[in-house]
PDB file of C-alpha atoms in Angstrom:
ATOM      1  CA  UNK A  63      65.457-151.778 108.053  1.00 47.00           C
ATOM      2  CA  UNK A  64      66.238-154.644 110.556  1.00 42.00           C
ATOM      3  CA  UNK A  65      69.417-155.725 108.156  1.00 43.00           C
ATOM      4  CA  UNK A  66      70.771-152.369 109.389  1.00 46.00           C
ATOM      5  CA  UNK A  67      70.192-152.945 112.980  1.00 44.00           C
ATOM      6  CA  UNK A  68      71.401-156.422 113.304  1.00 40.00           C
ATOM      7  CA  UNK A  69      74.730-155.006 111.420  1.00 44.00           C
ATOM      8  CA  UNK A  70      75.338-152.548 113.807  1.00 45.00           C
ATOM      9  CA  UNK A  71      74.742-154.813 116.961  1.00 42.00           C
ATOM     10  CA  UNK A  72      77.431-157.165 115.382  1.00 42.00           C
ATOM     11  CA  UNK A  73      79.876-154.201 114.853  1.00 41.00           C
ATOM     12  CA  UNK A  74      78.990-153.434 118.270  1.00 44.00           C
ATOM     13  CA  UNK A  75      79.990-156.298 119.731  1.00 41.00           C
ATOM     14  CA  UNK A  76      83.034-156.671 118.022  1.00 40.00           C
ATOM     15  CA  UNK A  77      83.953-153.286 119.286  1.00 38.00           C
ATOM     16  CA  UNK A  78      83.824-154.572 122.594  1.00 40.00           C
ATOM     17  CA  UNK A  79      85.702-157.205 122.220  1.00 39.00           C
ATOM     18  CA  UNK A  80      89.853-156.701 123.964  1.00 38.00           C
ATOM     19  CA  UNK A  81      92.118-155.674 120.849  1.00 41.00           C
ATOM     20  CA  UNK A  82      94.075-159.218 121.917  1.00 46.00           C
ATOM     21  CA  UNK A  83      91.156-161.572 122.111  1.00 59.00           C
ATOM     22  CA  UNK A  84      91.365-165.033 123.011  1.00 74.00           C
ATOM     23  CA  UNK A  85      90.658-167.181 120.821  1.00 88.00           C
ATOM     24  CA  UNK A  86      89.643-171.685 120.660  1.00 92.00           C
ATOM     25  CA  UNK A  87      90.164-174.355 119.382  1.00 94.00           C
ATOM     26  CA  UNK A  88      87.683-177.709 119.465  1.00 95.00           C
ATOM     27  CA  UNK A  89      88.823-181.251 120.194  1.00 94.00           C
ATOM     28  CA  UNK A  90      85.947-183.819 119.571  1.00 94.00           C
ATOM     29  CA  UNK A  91      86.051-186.580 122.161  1.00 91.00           C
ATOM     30  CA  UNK A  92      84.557-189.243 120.094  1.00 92.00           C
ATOM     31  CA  UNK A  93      88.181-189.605 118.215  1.00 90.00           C
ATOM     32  CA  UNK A  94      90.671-187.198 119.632  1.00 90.00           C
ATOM     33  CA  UNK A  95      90.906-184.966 116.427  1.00 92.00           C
ATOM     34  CA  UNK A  96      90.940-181.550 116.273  1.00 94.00           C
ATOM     35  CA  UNK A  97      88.506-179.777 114.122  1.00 96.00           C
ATOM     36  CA  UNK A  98      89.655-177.991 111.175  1.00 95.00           C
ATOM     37  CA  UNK A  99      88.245-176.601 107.249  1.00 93.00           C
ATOM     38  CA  UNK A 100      88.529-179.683 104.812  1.00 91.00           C
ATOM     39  CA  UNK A 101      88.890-178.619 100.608  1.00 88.00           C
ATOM     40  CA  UNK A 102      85.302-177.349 100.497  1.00 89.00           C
ATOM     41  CA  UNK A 103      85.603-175.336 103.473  1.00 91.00           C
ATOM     42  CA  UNK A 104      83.210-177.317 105.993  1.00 94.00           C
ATOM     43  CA  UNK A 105      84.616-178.347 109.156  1.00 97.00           C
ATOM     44  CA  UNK A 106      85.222-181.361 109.852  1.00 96.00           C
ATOM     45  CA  UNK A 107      86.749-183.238 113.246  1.00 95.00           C
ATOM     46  CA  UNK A 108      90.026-184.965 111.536  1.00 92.00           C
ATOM     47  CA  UNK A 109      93.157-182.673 111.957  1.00 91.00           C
ATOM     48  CA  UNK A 110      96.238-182.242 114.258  1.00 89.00           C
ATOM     49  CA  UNK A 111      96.575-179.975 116.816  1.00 86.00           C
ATOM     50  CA  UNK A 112      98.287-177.619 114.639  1.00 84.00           C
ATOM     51  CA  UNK A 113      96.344-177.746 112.065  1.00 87.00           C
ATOM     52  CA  UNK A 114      93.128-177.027 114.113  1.00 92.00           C
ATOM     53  CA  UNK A 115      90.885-173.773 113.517  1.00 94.00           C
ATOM     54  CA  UNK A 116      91.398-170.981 115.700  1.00 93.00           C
ATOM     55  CA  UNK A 117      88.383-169.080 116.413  1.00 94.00           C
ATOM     56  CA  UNK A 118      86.957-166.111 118.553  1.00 92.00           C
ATOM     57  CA  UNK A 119      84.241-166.277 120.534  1.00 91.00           C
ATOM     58  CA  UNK A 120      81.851-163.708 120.734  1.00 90.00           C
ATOM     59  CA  UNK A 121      79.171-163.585 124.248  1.00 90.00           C
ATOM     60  CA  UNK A 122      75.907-162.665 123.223  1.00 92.00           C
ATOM     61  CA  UNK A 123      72.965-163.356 125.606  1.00 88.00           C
ATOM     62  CA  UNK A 124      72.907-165.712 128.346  1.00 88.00           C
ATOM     63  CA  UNK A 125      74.451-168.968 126.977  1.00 91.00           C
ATOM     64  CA  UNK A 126      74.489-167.845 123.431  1.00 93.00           C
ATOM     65  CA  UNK A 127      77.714-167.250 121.453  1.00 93.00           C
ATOM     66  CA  UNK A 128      78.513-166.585 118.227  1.00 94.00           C
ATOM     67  CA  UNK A 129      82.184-167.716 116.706  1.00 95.00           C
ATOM     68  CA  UNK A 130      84.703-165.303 114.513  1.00 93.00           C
ATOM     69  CA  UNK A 131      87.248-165.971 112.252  1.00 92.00           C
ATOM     70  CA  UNK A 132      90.133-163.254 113.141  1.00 88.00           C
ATOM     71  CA  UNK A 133      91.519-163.525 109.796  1.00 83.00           C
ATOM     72  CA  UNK A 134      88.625-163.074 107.538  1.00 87.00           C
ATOM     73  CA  UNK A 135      86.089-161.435 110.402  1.00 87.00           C
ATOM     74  CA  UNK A 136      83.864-163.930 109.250  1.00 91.00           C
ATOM     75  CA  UNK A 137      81.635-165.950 111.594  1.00 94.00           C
ATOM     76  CA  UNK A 138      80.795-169.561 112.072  1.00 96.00           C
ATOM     77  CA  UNK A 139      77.505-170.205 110.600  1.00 96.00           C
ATOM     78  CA  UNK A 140      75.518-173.712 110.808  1.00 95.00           C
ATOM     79  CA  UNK A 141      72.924-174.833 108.349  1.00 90.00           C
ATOM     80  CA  UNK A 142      75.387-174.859 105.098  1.00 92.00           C
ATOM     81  CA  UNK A 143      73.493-176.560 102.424  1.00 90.00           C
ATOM     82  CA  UNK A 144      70.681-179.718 103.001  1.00 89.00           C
ATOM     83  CA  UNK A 145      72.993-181.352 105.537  1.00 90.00           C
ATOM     84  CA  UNK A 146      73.122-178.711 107.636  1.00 95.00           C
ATOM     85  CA  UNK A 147      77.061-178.462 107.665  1.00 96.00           C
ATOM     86  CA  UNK A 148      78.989-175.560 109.475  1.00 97.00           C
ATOM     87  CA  UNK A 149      81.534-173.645 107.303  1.00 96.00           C
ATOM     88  CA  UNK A 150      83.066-170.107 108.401  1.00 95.00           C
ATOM     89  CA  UNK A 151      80.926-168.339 105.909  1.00 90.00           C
ATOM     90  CA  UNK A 152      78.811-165.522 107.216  1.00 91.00           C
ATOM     91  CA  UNK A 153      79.593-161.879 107.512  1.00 90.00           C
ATOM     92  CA  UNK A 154      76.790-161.259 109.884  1.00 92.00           C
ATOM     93  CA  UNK A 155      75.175-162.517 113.331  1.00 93.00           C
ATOM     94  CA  UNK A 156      71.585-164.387 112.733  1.00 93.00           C
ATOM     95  CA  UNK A 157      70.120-167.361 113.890  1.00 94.00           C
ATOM     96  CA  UNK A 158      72.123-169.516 112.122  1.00 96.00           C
ATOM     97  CA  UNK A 159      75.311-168.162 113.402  1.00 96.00           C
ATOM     98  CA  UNK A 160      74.057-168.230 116.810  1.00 96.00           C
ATOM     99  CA  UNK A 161      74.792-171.197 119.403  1.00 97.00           C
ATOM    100  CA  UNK A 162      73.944-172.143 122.611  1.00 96.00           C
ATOM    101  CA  UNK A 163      76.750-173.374 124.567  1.00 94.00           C
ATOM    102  CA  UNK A 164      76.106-176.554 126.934  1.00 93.00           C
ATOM    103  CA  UNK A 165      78.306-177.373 129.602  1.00 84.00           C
ATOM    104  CA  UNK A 166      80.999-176.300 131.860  1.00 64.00           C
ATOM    105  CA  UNK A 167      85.156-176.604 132.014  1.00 66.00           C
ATOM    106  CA  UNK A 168      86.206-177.176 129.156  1.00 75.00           C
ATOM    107  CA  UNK A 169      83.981-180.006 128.272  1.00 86.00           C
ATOM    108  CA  UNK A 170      80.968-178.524 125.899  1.00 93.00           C
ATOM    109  CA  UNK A 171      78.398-178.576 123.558  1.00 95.00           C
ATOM    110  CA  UNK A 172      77.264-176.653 121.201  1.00 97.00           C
ATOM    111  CA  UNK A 173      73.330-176.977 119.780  1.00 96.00           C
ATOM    112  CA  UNK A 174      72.146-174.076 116.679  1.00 97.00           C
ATOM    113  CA  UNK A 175      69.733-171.209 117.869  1.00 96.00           C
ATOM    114  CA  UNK A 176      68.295-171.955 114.358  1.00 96.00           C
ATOM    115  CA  UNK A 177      67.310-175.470 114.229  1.00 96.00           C
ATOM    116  CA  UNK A 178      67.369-176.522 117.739  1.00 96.00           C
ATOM    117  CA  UNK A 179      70.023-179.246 116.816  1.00 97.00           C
ATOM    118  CA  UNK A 180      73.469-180.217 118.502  1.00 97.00           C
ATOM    119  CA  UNK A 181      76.560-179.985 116.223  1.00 97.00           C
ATOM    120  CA  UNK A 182      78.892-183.417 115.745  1.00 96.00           C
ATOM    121  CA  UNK A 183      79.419-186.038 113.736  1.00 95.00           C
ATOM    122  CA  UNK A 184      79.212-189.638 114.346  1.00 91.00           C
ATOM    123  CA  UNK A 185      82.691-190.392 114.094  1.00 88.00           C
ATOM    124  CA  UNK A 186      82.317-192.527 111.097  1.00 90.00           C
ATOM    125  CA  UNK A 187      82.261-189.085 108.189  1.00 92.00           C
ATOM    126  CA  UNK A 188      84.476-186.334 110.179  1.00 94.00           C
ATOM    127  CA  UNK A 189      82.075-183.361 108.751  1.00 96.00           C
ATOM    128  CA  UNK A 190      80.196-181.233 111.205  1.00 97.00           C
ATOM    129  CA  UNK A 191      76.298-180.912 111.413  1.00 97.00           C
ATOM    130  CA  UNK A 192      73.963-179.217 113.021  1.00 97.00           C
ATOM    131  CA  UNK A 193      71.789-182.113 112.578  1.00 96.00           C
ATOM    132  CA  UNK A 194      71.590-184.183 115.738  1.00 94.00           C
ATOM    133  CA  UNK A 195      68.430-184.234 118.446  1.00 95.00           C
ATOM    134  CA  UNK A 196      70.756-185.729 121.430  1.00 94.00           C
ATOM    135  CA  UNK A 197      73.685-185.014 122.644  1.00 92.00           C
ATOM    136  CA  UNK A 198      76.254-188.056 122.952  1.00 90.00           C
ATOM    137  CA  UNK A 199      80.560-188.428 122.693  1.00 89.00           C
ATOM    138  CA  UNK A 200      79.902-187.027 118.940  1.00 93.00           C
ATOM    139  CA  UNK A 201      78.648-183.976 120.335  1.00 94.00           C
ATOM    140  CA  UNK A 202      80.743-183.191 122.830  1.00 94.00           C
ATOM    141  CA  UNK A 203      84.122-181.032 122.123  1.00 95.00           C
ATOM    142  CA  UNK A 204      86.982-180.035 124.676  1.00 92.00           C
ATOM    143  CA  UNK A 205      87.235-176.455 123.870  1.00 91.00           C
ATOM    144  CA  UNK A 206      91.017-175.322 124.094  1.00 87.00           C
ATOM    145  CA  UNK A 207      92.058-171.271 125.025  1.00 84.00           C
ATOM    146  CA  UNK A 208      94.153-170.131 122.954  1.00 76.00           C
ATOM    147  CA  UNK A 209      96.361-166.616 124.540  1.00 64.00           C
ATOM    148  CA  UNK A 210      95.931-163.743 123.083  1.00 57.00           C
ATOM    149  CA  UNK A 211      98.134-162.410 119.991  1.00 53.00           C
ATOM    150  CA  UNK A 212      99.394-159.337 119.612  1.00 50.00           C
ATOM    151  CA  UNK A 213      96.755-156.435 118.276  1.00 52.00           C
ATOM    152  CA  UNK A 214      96.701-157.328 113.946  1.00 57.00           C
ATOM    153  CA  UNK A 215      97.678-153.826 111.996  1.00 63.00           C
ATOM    154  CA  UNK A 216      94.391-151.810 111.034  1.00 77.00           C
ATOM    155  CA  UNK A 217      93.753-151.910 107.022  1.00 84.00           C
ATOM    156  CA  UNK A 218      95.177-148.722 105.366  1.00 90.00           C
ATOM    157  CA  UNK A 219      95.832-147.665 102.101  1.00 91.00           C
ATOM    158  CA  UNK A 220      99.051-149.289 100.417  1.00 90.00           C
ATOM    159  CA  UNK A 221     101.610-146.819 100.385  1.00 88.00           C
ATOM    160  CA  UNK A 222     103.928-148.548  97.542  1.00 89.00           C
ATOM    161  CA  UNK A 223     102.579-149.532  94.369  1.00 93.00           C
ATOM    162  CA  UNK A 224     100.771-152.481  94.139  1.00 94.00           C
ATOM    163  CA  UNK A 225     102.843-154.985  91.891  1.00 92.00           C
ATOM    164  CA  UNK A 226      99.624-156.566  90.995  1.00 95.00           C
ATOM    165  CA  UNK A 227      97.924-152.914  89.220  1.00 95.00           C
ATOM    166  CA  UNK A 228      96.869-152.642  85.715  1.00 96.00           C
ATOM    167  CA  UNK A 229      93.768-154.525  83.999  1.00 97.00           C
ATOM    168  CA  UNK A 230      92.665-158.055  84.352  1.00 98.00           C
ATOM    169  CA  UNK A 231      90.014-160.356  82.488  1.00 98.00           C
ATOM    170  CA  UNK A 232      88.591-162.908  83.977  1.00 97.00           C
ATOM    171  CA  UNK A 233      89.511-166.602  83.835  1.00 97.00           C
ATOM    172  CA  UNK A 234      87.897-169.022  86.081  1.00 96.00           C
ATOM    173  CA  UNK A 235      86.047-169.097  89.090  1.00 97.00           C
ATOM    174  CA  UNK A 236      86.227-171.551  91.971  1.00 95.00           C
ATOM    175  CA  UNK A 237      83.589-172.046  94.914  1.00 92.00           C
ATOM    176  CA  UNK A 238      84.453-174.935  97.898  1.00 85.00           C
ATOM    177  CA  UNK A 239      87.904-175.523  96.308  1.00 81.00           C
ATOM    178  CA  UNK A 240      86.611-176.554  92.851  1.00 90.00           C
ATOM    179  CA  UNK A 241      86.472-174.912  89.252  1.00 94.00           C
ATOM    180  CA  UNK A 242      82.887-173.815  88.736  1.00 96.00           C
ATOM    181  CA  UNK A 243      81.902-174.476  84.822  1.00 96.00           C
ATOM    182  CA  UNK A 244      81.581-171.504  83.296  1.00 96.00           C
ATOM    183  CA  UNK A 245      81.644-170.589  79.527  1.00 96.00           C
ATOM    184  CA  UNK A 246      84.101-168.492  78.283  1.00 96.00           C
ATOM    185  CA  UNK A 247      82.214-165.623  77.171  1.00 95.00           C
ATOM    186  CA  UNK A 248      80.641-165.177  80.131  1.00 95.00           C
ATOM    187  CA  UNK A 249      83.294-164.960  81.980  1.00 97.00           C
ATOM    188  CA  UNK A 250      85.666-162.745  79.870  1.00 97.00           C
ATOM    189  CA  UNK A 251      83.134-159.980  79.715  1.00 96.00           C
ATOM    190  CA  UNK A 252      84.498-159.507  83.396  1.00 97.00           C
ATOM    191  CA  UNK A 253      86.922-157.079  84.253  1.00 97.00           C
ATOM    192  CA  UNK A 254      89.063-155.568  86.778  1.00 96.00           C
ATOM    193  CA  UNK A 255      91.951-152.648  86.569  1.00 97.00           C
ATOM    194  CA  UNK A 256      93.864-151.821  89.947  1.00 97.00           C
ATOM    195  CA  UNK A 257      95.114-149.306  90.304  1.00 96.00           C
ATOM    196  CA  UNK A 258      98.813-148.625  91.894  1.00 95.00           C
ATOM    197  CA  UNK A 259      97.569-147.731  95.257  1.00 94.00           C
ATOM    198  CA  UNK A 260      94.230-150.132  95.641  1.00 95.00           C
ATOM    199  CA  UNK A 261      91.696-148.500  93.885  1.00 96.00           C
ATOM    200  CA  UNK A 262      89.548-150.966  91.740  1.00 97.00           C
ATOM    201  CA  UNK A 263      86.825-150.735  88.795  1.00 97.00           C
ATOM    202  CA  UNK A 264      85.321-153.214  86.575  1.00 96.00           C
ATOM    203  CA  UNK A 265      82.496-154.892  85.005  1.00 97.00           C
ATOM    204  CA  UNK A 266      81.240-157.879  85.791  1.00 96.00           C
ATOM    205  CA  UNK A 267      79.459-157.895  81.916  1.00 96.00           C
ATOM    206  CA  UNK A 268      76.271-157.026  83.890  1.00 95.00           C
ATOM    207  CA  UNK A 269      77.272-154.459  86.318  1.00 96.00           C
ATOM    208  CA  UNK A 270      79.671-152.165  86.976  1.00 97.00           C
ATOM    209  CA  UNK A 271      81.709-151.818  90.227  1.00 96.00           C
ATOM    210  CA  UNK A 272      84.515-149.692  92.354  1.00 96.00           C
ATOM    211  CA  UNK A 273      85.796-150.767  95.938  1.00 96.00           C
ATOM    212  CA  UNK A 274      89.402-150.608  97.328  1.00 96.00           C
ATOM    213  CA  UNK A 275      92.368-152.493  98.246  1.00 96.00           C
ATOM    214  CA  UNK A 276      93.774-151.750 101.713  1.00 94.00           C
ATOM    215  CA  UNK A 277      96.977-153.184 103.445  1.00 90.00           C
ATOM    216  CA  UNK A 278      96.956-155.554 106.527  1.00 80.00           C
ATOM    217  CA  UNK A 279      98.473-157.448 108.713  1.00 67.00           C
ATOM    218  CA  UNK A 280      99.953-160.182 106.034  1.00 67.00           C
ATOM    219  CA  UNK A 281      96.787-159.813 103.644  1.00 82.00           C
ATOM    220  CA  UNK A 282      95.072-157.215 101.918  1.00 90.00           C
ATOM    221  CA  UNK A 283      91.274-156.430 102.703  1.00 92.00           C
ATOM    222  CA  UNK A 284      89.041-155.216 100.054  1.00 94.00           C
ATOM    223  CA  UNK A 285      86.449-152.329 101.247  1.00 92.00           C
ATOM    224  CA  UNK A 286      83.737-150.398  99.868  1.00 92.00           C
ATOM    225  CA  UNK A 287      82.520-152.551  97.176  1.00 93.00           C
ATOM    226  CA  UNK A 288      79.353-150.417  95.526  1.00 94.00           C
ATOM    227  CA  UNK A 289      77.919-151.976  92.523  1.00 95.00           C
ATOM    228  CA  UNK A 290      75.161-151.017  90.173  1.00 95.00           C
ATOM    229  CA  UNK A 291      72.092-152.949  89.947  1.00 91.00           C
ATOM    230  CA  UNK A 292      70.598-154.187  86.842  1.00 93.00           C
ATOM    231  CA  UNK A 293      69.212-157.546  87.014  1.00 93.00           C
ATOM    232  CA  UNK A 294      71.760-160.385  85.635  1.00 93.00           C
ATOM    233  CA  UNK A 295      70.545-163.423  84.066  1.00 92.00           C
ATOM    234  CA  UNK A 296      72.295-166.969  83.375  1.00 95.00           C
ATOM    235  CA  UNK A 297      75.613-167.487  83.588  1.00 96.00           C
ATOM    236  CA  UNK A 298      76.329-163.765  83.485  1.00 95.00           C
ATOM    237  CA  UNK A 299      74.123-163.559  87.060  1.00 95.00           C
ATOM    238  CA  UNK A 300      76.402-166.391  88.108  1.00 96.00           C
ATOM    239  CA  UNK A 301      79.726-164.655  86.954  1.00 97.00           C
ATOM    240  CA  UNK A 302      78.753-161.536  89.497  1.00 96.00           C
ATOM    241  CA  UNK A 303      77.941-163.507  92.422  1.00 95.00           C
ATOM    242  CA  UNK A 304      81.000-165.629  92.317  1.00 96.00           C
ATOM    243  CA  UNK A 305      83.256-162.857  91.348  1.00 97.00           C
ATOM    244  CA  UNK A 306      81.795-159.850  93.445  1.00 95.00           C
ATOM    245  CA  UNK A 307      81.735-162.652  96.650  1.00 94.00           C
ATOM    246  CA  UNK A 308      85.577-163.407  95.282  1.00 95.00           C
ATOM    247  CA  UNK A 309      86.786-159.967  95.836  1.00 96.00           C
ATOM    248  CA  UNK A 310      84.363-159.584  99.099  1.00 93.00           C
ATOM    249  CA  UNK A 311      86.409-162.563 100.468  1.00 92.00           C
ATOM    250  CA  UNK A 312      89.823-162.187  99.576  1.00 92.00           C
ATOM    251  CA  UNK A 313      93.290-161.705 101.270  1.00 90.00           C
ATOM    252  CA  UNK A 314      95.468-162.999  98.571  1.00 90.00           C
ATOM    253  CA  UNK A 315      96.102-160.817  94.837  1.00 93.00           C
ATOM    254  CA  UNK A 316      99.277-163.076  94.148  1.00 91.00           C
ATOM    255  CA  UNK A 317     100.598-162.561  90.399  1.00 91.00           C
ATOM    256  CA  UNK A 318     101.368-166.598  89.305  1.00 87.00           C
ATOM    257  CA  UNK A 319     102.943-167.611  85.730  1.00 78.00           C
ATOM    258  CA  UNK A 320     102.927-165.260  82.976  1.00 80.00           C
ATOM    259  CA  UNK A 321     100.629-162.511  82.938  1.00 92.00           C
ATOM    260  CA  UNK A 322      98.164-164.587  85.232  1.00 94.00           C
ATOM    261  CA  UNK A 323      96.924-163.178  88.840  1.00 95.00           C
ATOM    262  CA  UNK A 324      94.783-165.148  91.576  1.00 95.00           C
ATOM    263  CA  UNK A 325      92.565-164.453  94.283  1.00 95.00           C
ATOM    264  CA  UNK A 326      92.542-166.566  97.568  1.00 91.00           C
ATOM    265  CA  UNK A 327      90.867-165.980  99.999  1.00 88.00           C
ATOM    266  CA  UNK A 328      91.915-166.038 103.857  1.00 82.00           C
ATOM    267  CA  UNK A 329      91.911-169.687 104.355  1.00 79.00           C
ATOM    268  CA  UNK A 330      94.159-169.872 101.169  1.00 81.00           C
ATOM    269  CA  UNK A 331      91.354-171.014  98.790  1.00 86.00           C
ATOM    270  CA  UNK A 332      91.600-170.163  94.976  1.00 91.00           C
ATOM    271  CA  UNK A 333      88.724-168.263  94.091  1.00 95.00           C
ATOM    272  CA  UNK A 334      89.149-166.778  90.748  1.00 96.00           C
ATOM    273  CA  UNK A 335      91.986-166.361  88.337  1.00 96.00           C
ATOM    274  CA  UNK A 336      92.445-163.362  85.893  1.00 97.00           C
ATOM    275  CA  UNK A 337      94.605-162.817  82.691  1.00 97.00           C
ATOM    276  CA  UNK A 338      96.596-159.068  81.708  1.00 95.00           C
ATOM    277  CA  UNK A 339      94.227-157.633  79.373  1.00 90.00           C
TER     278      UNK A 339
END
């Protein structure tokens, strides 16, 4: 019951944010970098200006915010595996997603909801954590306003054929950037088949699945993913998560050599790779 609620308080406030919302960038003033996603998606205080992640902010109560990526509509979330690294990752508002935000201007910092913990590196590794109990220079981030952009296209149906349609069988699978080892027979058993205009079916050799493909502005979304539930075991278990998060995630279906398709999602990570079968 409370997954529900907190849902629809997120969709809530996203509702109420303007259709052009501003969005930020962070500069850490311990080396002058901006922060950005390194390979395995964690971010980390050691890129350009340009190259620096742009993110929403969402108010929530008092000093608490929560931060959105307005490509994927994922949010910020802290606590991303023992060393409590922050990655955009979540598709929900909890405690982990949730930060208070210290400070005034545009000088701030930013301590998790979750752990109690400031987020910031000590300039030596570039990676973020929500892992210190004082706040010093590596905790401390010039927070830069971005304008505006125009309002991004709602998702709708395709309305040519998709040039990716017909049936695929699962190749690989990637998670942070990397090839996850995985034996062939478990992941064959996977399918997909698209159809011409975005719907999909498939198996994931443990459960069976539908969603759709929708159109948006320079990506495609993937909606209404229902899937059955039998238990999966072993590497087939594995297969589903990786795969069914894969399609959750992605903005890319770009067709690549012959007969081969991949999936990326909106940062431009591979995330699985499929074969015409």
């Amino acid at each position: 019951m409370l997954f529900p609620i907190l849902r629809a308080v997120a969709v809530a406030l996203l509702l109420a944010l303007p259709a052009a919302a501003d969005t930020y960038s962070f500069q850490s003033r311990i080396n002058g970098l901006y922060v950005g996603v390194d390979g395995a998606g964690v971010l980390s205080a050691q890129v350009g200006a340009a190259d620096a992640l742009v993110l929403e902010m969402v108010p929530l109560r008092g000093r608490q915010v929560a931060f959105r990526d307005p490509q994927s509509g994922r949010y910020l979330r802290a606590g991303v595996g023992q060393q409590t690294y922050l990655a955009v990752a979540s598709p929900h508002i909890r405690g982990w997603e949730t930060f208070e935000m210290i400070g005034s201007g545009s000088d701030i910092a930013l301590r998790s909801v979750q752990n109690g913990l400031y987020v910031g590196t000590d300039g030596r590794a570039p990676r973020l954590r929500a892992a210190w109990a004082s706040r010093g220079a590596g905790q401390e981030f010039r927070i830069m306003r971005r304008p505006g952009e125009a309002p991004q296209m709602e998702p709708q149906a395709p309305r040519q054929d998709l040039e990716f349609a017909g049936g695929w069988v699962l190749e690989r699978l990637y998670e942070g950037g990397r090839r996850v080892a995985l034996g062939d027979p478990a992941l064959r058993q996977a399918r997909l088949q698209i159809g011409r205009r975005g719907g999909v079916s498939g198996d994931s050799g443990c459960n069976a699945f539908d969603a759709r493909i929708l159109v948006g502005s320079a990506r495609y979304v993937v909606e209404d993913l229902l899937i059955t539930r039998r238990r999966c075991q072993g590497e087939t278990g594995e297969v589903e998560r990786l795969l069914t998060r894969a399609l959750g995630d992605a903005a890319q279906f770009n067709l690549v050599g012959a007969g081969r398709m991949e999936i990326r999602d909106a940062s431009g990570r591979l995330r699985a790779r499929f074969f015409r079968g």
